[in-house]
PDB file of C-alpha atoms in Angstrom:
ATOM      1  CA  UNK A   1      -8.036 -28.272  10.918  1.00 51.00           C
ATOM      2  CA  UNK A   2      -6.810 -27.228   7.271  1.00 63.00           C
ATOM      3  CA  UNK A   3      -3.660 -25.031   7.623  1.00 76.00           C
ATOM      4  CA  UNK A   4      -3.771 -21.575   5.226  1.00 83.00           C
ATOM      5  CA  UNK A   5      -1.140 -22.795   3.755  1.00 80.00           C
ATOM      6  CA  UNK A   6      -2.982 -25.774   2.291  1.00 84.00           C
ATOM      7  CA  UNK A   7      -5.309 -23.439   0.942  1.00 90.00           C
ATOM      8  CA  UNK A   8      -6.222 -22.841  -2.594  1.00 92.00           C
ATOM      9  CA  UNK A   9      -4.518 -19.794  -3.931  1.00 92.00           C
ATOM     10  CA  UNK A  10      -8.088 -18.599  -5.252  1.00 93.00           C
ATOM     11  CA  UNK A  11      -9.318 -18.969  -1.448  1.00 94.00           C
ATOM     12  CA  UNK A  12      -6.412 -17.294  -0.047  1.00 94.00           C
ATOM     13  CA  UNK A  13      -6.950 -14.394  -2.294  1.00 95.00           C
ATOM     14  CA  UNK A  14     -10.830 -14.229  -1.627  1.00 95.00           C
ATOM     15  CA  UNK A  15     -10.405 -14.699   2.331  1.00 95.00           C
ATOM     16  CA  UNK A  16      -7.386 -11.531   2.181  1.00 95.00           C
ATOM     17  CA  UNK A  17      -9.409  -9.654  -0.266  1.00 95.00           C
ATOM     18  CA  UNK A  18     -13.187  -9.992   1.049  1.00 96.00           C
ATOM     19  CA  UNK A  19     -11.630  -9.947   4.891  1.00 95.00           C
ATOM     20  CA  UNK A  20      -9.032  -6.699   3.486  1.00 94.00           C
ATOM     21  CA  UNK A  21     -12.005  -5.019   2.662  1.00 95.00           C
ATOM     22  CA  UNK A  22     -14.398  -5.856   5.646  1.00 96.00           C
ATOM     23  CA  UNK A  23     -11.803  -4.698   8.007  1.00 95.00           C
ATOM     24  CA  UNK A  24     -10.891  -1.634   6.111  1.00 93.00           C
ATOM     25  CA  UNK A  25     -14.228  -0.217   5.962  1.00 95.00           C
ATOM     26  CA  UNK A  26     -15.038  -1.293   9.632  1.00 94.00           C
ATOM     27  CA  UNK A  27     -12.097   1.001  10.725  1.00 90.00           C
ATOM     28  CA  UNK A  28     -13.046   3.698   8.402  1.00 88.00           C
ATOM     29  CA  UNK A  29     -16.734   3.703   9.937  1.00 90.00           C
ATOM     30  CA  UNK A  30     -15.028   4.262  13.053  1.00 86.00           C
ATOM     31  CA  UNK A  31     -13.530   7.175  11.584  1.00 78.00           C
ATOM     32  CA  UNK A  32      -9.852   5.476  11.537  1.00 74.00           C
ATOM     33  CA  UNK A  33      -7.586   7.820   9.599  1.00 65.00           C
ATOM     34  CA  UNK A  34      -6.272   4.970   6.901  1.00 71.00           C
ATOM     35  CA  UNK A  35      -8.538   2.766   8.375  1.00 82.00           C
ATOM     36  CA  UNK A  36      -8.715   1.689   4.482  1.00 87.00           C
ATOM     37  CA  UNK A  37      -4.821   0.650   4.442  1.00 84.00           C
ATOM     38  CA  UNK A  38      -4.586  -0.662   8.464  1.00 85.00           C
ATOM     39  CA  UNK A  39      -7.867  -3.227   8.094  1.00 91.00           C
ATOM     40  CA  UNK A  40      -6.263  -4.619   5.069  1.00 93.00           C
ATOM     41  CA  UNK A  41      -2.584  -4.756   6.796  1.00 88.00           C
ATOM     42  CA  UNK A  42      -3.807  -5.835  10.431  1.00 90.00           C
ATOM     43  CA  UNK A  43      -5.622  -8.795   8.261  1.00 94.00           C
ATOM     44  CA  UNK A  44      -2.587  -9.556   6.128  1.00 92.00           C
ATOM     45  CA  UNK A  45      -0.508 -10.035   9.059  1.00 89.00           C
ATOM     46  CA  UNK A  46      -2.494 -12.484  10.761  1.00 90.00           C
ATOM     47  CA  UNK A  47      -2.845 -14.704   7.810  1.00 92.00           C
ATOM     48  CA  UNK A  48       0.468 -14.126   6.686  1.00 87.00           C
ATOM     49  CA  UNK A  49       1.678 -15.611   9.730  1.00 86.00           C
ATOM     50  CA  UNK A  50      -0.892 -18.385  10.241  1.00 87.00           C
ATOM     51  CA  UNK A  51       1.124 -19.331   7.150  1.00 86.00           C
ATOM     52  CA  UNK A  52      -0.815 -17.577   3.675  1.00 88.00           C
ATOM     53  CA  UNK A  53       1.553 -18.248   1.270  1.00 89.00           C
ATOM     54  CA  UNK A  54       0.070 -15.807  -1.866  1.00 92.00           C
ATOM     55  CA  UNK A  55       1.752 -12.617  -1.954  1.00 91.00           C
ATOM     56  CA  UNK A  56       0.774  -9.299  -3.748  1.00 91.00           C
ATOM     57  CA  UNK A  57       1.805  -9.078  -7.815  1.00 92.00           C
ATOM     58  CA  UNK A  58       4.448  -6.310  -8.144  1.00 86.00           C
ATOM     59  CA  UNK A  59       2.224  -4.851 -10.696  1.00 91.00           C
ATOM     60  CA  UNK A  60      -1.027  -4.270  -8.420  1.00 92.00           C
ATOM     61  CA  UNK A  61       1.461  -2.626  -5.532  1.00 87.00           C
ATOM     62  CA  UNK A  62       3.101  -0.177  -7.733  1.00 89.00           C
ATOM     63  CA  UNK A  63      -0.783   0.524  -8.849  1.00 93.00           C
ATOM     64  CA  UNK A  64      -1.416   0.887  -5.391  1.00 90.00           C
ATOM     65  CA  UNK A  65       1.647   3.137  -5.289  1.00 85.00           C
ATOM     66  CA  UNK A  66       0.710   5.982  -7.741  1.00 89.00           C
ATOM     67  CA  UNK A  67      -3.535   5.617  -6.042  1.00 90.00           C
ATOM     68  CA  UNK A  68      -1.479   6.835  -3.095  1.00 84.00           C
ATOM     69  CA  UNK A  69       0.349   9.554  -4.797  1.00 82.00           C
ATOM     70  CA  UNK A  70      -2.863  10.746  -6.790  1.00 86.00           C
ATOM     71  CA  UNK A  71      -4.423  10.885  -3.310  1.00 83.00           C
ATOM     72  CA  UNK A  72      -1.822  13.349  -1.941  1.00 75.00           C
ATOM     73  CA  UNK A  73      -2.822  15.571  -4.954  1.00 78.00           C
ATOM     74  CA  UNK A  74      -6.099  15.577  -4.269  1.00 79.00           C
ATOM     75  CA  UNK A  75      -5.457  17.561  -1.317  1.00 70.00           C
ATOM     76  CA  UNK A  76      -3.557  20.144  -3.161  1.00 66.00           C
ATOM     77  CA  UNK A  77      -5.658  23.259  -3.753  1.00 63.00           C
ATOM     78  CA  UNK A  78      -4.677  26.680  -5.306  1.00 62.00           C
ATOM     79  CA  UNK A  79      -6.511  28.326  -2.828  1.00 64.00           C
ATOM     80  CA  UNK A  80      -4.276  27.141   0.000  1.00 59.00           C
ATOM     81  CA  UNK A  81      -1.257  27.500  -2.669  1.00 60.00           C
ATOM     82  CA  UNK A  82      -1.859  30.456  -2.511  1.00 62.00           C
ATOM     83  CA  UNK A  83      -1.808  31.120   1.358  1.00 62.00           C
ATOM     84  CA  UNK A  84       0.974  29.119   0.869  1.00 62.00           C
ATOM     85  CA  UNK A  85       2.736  31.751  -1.082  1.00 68.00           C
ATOM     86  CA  UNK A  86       2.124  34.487   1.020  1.00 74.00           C
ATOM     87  CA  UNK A  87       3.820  32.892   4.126  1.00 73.00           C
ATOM     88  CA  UNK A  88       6.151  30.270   2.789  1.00 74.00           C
ATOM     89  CA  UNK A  89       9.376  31.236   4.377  1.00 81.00           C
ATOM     90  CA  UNK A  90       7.448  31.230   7.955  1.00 80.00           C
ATOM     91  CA  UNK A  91       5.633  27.538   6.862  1.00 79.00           C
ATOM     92  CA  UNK A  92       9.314  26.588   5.329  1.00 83.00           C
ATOM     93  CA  UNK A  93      10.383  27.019   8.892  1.00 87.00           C
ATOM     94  CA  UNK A  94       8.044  24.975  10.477  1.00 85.00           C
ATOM     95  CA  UNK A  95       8.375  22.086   8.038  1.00 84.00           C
ATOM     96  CA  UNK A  96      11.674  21.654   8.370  1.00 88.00           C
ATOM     97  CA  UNK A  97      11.539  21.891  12.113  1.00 90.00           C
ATOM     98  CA  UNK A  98       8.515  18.918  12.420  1.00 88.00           C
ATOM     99  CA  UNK A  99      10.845  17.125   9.797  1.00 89.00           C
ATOM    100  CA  UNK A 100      13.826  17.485  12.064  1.00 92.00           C
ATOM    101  CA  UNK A 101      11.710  16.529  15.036  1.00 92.00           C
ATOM    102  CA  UNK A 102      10.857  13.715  13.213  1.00 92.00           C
ATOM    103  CA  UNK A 103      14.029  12.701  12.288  1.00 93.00           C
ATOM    104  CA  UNK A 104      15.664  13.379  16.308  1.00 95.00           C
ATOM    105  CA  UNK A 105      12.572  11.848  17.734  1.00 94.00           C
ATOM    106  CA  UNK A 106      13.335   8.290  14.990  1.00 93.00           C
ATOM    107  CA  UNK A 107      17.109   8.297  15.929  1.00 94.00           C
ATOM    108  CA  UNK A 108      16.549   8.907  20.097  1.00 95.00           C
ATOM    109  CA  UNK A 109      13.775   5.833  19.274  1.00 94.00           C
ATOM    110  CA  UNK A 110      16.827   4.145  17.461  1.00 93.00           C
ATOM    111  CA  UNK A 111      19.191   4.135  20.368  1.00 94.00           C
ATOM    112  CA  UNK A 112      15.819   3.507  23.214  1.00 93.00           C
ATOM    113  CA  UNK A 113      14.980  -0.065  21.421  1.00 90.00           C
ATOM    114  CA  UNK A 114      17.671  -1.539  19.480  1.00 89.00           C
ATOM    115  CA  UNK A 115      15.808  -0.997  15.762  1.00 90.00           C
ATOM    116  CA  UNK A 116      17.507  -0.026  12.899  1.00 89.00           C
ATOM    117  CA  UNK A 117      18.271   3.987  13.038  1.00 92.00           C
ATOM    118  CA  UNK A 118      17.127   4.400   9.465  1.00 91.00           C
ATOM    119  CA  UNK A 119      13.901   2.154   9.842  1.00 90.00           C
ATOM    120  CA  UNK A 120      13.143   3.643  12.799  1.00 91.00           C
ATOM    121  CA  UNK A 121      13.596   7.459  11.167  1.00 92.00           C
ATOM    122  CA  UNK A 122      11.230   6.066   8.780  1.00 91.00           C
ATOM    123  CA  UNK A 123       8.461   5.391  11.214  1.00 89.00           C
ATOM    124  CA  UNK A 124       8.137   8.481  12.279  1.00 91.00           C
ATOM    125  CA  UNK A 125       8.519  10.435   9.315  1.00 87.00           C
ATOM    126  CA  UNK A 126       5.037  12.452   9.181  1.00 80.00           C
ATOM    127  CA  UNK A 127       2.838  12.475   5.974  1.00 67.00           C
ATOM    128  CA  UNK A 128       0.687   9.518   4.717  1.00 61.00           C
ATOM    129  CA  UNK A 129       1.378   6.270   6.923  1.00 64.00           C
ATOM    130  CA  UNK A 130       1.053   4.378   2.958  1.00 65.00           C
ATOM    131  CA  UNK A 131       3.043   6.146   1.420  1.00 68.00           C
ATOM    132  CA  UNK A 132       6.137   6.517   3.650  1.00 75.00           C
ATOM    133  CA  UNK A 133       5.920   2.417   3.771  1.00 74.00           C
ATOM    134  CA  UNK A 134       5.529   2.171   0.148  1.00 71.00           C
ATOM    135  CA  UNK A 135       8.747   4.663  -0.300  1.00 74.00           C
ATOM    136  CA  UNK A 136      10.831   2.686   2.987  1.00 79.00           C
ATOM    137  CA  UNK A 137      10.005  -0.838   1.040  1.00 75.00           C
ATOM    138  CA  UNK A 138      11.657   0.813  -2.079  1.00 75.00           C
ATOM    139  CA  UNK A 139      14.354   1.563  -0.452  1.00 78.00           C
ATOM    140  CA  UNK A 140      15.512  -2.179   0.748  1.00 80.00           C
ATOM    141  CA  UNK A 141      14.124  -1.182   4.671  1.00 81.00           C
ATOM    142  CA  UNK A 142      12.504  -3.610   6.978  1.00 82.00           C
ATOM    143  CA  UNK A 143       9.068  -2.121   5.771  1.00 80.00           C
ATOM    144  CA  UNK A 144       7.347  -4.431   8.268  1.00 80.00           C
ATOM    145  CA  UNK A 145       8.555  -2.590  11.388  1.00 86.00           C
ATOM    146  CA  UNK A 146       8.286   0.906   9.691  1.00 87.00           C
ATOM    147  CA  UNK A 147       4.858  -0.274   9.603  1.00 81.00           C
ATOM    148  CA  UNK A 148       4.549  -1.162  13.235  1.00 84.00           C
ATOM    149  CA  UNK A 149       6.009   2.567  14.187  1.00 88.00           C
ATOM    150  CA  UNK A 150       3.681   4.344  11.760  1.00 83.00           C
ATOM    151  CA  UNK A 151       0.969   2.431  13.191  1.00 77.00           C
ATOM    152  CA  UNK A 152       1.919   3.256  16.638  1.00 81.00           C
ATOM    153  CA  UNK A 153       2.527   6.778  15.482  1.00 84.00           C
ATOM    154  CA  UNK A 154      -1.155   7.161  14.159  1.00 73.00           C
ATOM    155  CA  UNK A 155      -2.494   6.124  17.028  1.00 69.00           C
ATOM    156  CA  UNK A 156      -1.068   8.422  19.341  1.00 80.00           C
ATOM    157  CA  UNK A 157      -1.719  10.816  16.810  1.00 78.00           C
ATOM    158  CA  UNK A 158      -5.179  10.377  17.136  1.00 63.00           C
ATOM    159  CA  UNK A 159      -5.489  10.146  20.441  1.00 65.00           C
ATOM    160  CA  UNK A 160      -3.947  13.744  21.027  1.00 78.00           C
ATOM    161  CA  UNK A 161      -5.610  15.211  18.456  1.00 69.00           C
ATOM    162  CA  UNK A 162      -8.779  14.248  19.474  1.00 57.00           C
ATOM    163  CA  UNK A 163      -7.877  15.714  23.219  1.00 69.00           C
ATOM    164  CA  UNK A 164      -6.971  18.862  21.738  1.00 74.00           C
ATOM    165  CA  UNK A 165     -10.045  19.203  20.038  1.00 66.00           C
ATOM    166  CA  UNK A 166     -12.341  18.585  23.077  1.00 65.00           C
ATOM    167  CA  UNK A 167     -10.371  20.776  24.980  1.00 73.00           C
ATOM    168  CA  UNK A 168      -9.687  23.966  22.235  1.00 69.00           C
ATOM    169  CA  UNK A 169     -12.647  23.246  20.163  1.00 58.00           C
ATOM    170  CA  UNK A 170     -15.644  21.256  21.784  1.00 53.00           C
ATOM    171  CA  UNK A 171     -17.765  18.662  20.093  1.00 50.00           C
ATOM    172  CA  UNK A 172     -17.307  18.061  16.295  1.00 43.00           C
ATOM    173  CA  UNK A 173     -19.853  19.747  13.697  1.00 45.00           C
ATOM    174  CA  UNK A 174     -22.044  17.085  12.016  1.00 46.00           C
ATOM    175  CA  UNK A 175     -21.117  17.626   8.486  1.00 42.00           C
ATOM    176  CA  UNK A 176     -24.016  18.486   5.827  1.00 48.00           C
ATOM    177  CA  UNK A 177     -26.156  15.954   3.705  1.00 48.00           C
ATOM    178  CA  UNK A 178     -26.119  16.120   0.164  1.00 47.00           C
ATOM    179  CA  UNK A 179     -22.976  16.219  -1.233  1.00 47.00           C
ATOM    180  CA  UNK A 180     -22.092  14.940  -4.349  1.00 51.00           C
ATOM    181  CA  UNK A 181     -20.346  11.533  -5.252  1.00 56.00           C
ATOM    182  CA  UNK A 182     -17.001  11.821  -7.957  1.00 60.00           C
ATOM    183  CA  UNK A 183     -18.379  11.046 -10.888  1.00 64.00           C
ATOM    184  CA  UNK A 184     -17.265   7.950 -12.884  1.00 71.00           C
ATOM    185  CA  UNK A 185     -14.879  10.358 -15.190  1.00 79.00           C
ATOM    186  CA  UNK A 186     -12.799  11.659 -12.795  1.00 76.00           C
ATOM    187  CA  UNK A 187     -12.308   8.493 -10.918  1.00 79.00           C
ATOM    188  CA  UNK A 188     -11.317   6.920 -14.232  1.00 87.00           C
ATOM    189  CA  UNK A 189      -8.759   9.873 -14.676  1.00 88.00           C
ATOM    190  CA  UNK A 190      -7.389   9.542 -11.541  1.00 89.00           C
ATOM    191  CA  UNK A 191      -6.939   5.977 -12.700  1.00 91.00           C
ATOM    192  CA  UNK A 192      -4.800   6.665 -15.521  1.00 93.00           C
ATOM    193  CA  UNK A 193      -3.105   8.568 -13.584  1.00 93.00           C
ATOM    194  CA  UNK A 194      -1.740   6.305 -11.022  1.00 92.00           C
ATOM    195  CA  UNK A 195      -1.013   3.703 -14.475  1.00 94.00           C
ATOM    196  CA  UNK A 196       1.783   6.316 -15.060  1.00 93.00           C
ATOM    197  CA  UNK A 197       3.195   5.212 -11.466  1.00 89.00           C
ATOM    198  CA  UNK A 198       3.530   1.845 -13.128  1.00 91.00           C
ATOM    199  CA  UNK A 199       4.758   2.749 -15.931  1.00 92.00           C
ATOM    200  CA  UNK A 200       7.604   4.918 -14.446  1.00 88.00           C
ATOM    201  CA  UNK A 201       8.300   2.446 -11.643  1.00 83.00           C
ATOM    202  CA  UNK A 202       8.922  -0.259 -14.908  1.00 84.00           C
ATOM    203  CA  UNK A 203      11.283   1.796 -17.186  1.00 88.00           C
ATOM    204  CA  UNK A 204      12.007   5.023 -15.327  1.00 81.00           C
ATOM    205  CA  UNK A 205      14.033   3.467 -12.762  1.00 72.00           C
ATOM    206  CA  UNK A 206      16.489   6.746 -11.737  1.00 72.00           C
ATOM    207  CA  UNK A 207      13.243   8.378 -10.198  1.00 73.00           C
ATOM    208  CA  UNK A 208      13.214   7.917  -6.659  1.00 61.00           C
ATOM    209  CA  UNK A 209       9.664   6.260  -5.807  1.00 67.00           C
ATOM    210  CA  UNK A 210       7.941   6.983  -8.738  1.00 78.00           C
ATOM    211  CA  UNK A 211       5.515   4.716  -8.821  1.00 83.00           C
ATOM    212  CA  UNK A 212       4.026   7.426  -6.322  1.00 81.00           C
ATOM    213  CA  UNK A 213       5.653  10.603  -7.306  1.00 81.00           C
ATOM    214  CA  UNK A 214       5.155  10.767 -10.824  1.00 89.00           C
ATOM    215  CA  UNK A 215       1.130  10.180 -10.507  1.00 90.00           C
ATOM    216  CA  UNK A 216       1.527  12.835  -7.446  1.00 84.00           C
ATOM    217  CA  UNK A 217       3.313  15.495  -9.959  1.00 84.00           C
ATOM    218  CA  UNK A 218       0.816  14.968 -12.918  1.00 90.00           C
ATOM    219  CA  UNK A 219      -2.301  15.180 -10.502  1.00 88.00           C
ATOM    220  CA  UNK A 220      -1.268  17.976  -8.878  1.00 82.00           C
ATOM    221  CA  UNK A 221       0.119  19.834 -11.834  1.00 83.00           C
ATOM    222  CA  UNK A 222      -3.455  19.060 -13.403  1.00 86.00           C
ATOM    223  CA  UNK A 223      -5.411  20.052  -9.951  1.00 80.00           C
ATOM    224  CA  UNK A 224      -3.764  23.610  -9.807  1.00 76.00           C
ATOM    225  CA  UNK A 225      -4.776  24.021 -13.785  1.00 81.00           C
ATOM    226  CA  UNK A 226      -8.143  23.979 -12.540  1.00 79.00           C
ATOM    227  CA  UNK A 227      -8.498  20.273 -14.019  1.00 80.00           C
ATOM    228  CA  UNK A 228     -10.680  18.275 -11.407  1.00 73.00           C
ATOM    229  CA  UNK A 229     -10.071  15.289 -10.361  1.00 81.00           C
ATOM    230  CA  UNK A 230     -11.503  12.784  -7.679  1.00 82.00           C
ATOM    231  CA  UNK A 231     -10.798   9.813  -5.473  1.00 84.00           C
ATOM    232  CA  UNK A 232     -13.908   7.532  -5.643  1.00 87.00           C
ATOM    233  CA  UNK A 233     -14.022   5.287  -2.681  1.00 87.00           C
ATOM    234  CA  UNK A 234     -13.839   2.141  -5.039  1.00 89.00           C
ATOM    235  CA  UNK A 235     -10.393   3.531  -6.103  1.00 91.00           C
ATOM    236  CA  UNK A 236      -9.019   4.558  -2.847  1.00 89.00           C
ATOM    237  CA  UNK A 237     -10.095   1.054  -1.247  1.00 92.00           C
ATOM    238  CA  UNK A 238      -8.258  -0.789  -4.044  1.00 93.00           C
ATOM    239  CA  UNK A 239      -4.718   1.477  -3.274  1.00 91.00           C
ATOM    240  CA  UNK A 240      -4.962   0.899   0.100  1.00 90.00           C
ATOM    241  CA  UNK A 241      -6.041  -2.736  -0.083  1.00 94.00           C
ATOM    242  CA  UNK A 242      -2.754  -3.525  -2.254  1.00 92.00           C
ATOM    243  CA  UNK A 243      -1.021  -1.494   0.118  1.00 86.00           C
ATOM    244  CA  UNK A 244      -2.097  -2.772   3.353  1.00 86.00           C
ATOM    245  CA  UNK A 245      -1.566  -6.482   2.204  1.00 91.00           C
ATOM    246  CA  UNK A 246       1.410  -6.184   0.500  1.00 86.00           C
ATOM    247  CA  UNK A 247       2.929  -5.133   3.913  1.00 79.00           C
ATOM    248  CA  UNK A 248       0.603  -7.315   6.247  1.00 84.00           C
ATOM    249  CA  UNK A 249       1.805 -10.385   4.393  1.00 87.00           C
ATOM    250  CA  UNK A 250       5.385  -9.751   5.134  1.00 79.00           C
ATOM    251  CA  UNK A 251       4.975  -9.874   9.222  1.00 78.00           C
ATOM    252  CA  UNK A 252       6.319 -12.695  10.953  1.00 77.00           C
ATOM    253  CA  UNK A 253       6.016 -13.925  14.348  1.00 80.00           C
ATOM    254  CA  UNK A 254       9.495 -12.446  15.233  1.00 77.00           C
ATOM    255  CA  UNK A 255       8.729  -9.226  13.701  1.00 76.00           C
ATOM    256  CA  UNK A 256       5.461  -8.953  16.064  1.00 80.00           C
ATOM    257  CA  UNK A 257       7.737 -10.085  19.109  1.00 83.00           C
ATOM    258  CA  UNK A 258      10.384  -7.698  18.289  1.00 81.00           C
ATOM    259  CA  UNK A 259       7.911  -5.009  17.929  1.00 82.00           C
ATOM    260  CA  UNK A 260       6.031  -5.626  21.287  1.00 84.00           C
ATOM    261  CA  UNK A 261       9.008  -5.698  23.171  1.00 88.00           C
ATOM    262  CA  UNK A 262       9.999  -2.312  22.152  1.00 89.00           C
ATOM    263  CA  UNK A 263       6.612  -0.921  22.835  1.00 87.00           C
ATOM    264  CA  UNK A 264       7.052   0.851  25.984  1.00 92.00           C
ATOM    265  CA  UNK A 265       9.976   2.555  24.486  1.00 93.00           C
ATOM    266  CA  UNK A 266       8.220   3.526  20.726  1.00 92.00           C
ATOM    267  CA  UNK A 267       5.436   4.507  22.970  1.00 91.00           C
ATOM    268  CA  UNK A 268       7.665   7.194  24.921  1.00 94.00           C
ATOM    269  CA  UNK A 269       9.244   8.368  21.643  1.00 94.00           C
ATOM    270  CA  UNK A 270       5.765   8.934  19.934  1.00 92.00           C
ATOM    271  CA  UNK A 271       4.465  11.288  23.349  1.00 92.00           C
ATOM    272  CA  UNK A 272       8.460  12.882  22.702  1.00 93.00           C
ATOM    273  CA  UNK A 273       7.553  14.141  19.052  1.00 92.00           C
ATOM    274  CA  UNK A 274       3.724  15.098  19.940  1.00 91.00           C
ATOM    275  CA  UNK A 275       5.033  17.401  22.716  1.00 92.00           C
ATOM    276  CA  UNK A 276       8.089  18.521  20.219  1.00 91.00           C
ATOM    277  CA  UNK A 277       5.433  19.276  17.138  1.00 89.00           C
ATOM    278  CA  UNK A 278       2.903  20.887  19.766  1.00 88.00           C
ATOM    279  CA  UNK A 279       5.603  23.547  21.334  1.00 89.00           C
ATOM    280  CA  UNK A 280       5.784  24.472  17.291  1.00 89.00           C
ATOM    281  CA  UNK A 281       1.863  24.445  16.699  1.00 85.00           C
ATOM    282  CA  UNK A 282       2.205  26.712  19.482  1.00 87.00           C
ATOM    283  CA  UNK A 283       4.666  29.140  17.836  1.00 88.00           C
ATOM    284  CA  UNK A 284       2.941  28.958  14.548  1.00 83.00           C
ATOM    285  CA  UNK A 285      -0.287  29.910  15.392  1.00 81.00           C
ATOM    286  CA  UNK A 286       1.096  32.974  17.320  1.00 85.00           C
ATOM    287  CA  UNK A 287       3.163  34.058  14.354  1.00 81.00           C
ATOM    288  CA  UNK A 288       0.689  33.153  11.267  1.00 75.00           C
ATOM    289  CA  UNK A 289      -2.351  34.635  13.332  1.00 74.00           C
ATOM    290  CA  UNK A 290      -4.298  31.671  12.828  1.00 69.00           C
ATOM    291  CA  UNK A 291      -5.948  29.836  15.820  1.00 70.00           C
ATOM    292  CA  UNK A 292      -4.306  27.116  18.107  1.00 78.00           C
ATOM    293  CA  UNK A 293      -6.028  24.384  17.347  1.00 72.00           C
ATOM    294  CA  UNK A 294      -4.963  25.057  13.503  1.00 70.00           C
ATOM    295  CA  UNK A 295      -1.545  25.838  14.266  1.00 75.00           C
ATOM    296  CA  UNK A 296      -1.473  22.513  15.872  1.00 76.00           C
ATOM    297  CA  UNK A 297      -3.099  20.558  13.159  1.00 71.00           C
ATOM    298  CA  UNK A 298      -0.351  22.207  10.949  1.00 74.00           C
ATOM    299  CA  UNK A 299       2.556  20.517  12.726  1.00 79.00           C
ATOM    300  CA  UNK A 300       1.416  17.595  14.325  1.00 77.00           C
ATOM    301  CA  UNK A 301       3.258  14.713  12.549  1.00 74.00           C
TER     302      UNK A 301
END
């Protein structure tokens, strides 16, 4: 049987980006949250280590990069800005204590399993799985296993989440037909937008991450001036695509090992900071007046 390895790069790059985007859009039917990026990176590994030997341009990642960042924006309104306002030293509070959390919950993690302290702080930082692997690879970390944490993190994310809901909430509303597709303007924009990642990540080296923070301040910036912008699903499958592979491609057999063996132990630190964040959701709902299941969804990490 023909090894990867022997492959063609063209059929290399057609099996990782055909098979990135069959498996990212099978998770996200089953309503995966970055089911776009973890198809992709799930697929990457496995032909990375049956021995693919293509690996993704450092153009198309940083591209990737600033898609992230512009999707981060996205979810920037001046509505909630503006709620924001009103109760920012209370939600200040709260951020900083998931953040801590975070941080104790990586470092206890640290000690449990051996794994780097910083890489492990790193997978569990809360926020978009992408991006905090994007910004741990810029920094010179093992992004592989900060991967294989976030991952793990996600999961049991989910899991609890979902839980919570059934229990606070009940069943989930269908949502409502009809509602209307970005149109080819704004997903252009948003396009642009994510160049200046690039662009920044090229000849603005001082700026920490910029290939996603730049695109993330200009969208957002443009967002709260009531300029409207949108992720098309075309866009967002391409950042995640160069995402997921550009990490999937790095695992290695001893990576996976390492990461297995440390299971039990990443799996006990990822219950630690869901009962941690949950004591605040807690606190947060009884001091902002807002529901528990929201107060919840406002700290988990």
């Amino acid at each position: 049987m023909t090894r990867i390895a022997d492959w063609p790069a063209a059929a290399q790059w057609l099996a990782l980006i055909g098979g990135g985007l069959l498996a990212g859009y099978g998770l996200q039917a089953l309503q995966l949250p970055a089911g776009l990026m973890l198809g992709p990176l799930i697929l990457g590994a496995v032909l990375g280590m049956k021995g693919a030997t293509v690996r993704v341009p450092g153009l198309a990642y940083q591209l990737a990069q600033g898609i992230a960042g512009c999707l981060i924006a996205l979810h920037i309104e001046p509505e909630v800005l503006g709620r924001v306002a009103e109760l920012w030293p209370v939600l200040l509070i709260f951020v900083v204590l998931t953040f801590v959390a975070a941080c104790a919950t990586g470092a206890i993690a640290a000690v449990w399993t051996g794994i780097d302290r910083e890489v492990s702080v790193w997978g569990f930082l809360p926020g978009m799985a992408g991006t905090m692997i994007a910004i741990s690879h810029d920094r010179g970390l093992d992004s592989r296993m900060v991967a294989f944490i976030q991952i793990l993190r996600l999961m049991v994310v989910i899991a609890s989440m979902v839980v919570a809901a059934m229990l606070l909430v009940g069943p989930a509303a269908q949502p409502a037909s009809g509602a209307s597709a970005p149109d080819a303007l704004s997903g252009l924009a948003s396009l642009g937008i994510a160049c200046l990642g690039v662009i920044a990540a090229r000849w603005l080296p001082a700026i920490p991450a910029g290939a996603s923070l730049v695109p993330l301040t200009v969208a957002a910036g443009l967002g709260v001036s009531g300029i409207s912008l949108a992720m098309p699903g075309w866009l967002l499958a391409a950042g995640f695509l160069g995402l997921g592979l550009q990490i999937g491609l790095r695992f290695t057999p001893d990576l996976i090992r390492t990461g297995l063996a440390a299971l039990p132990a990443l799996l006990a630190a990822c219950l630690l900071l869901i009962a941690l964040c949950g004591v605040s959701g807690v606190f947060l709902s009884w001091i902002a007046g807002v529901d528990l299941m929201s107060g919840l969804l406002a700290t988990v990490p």
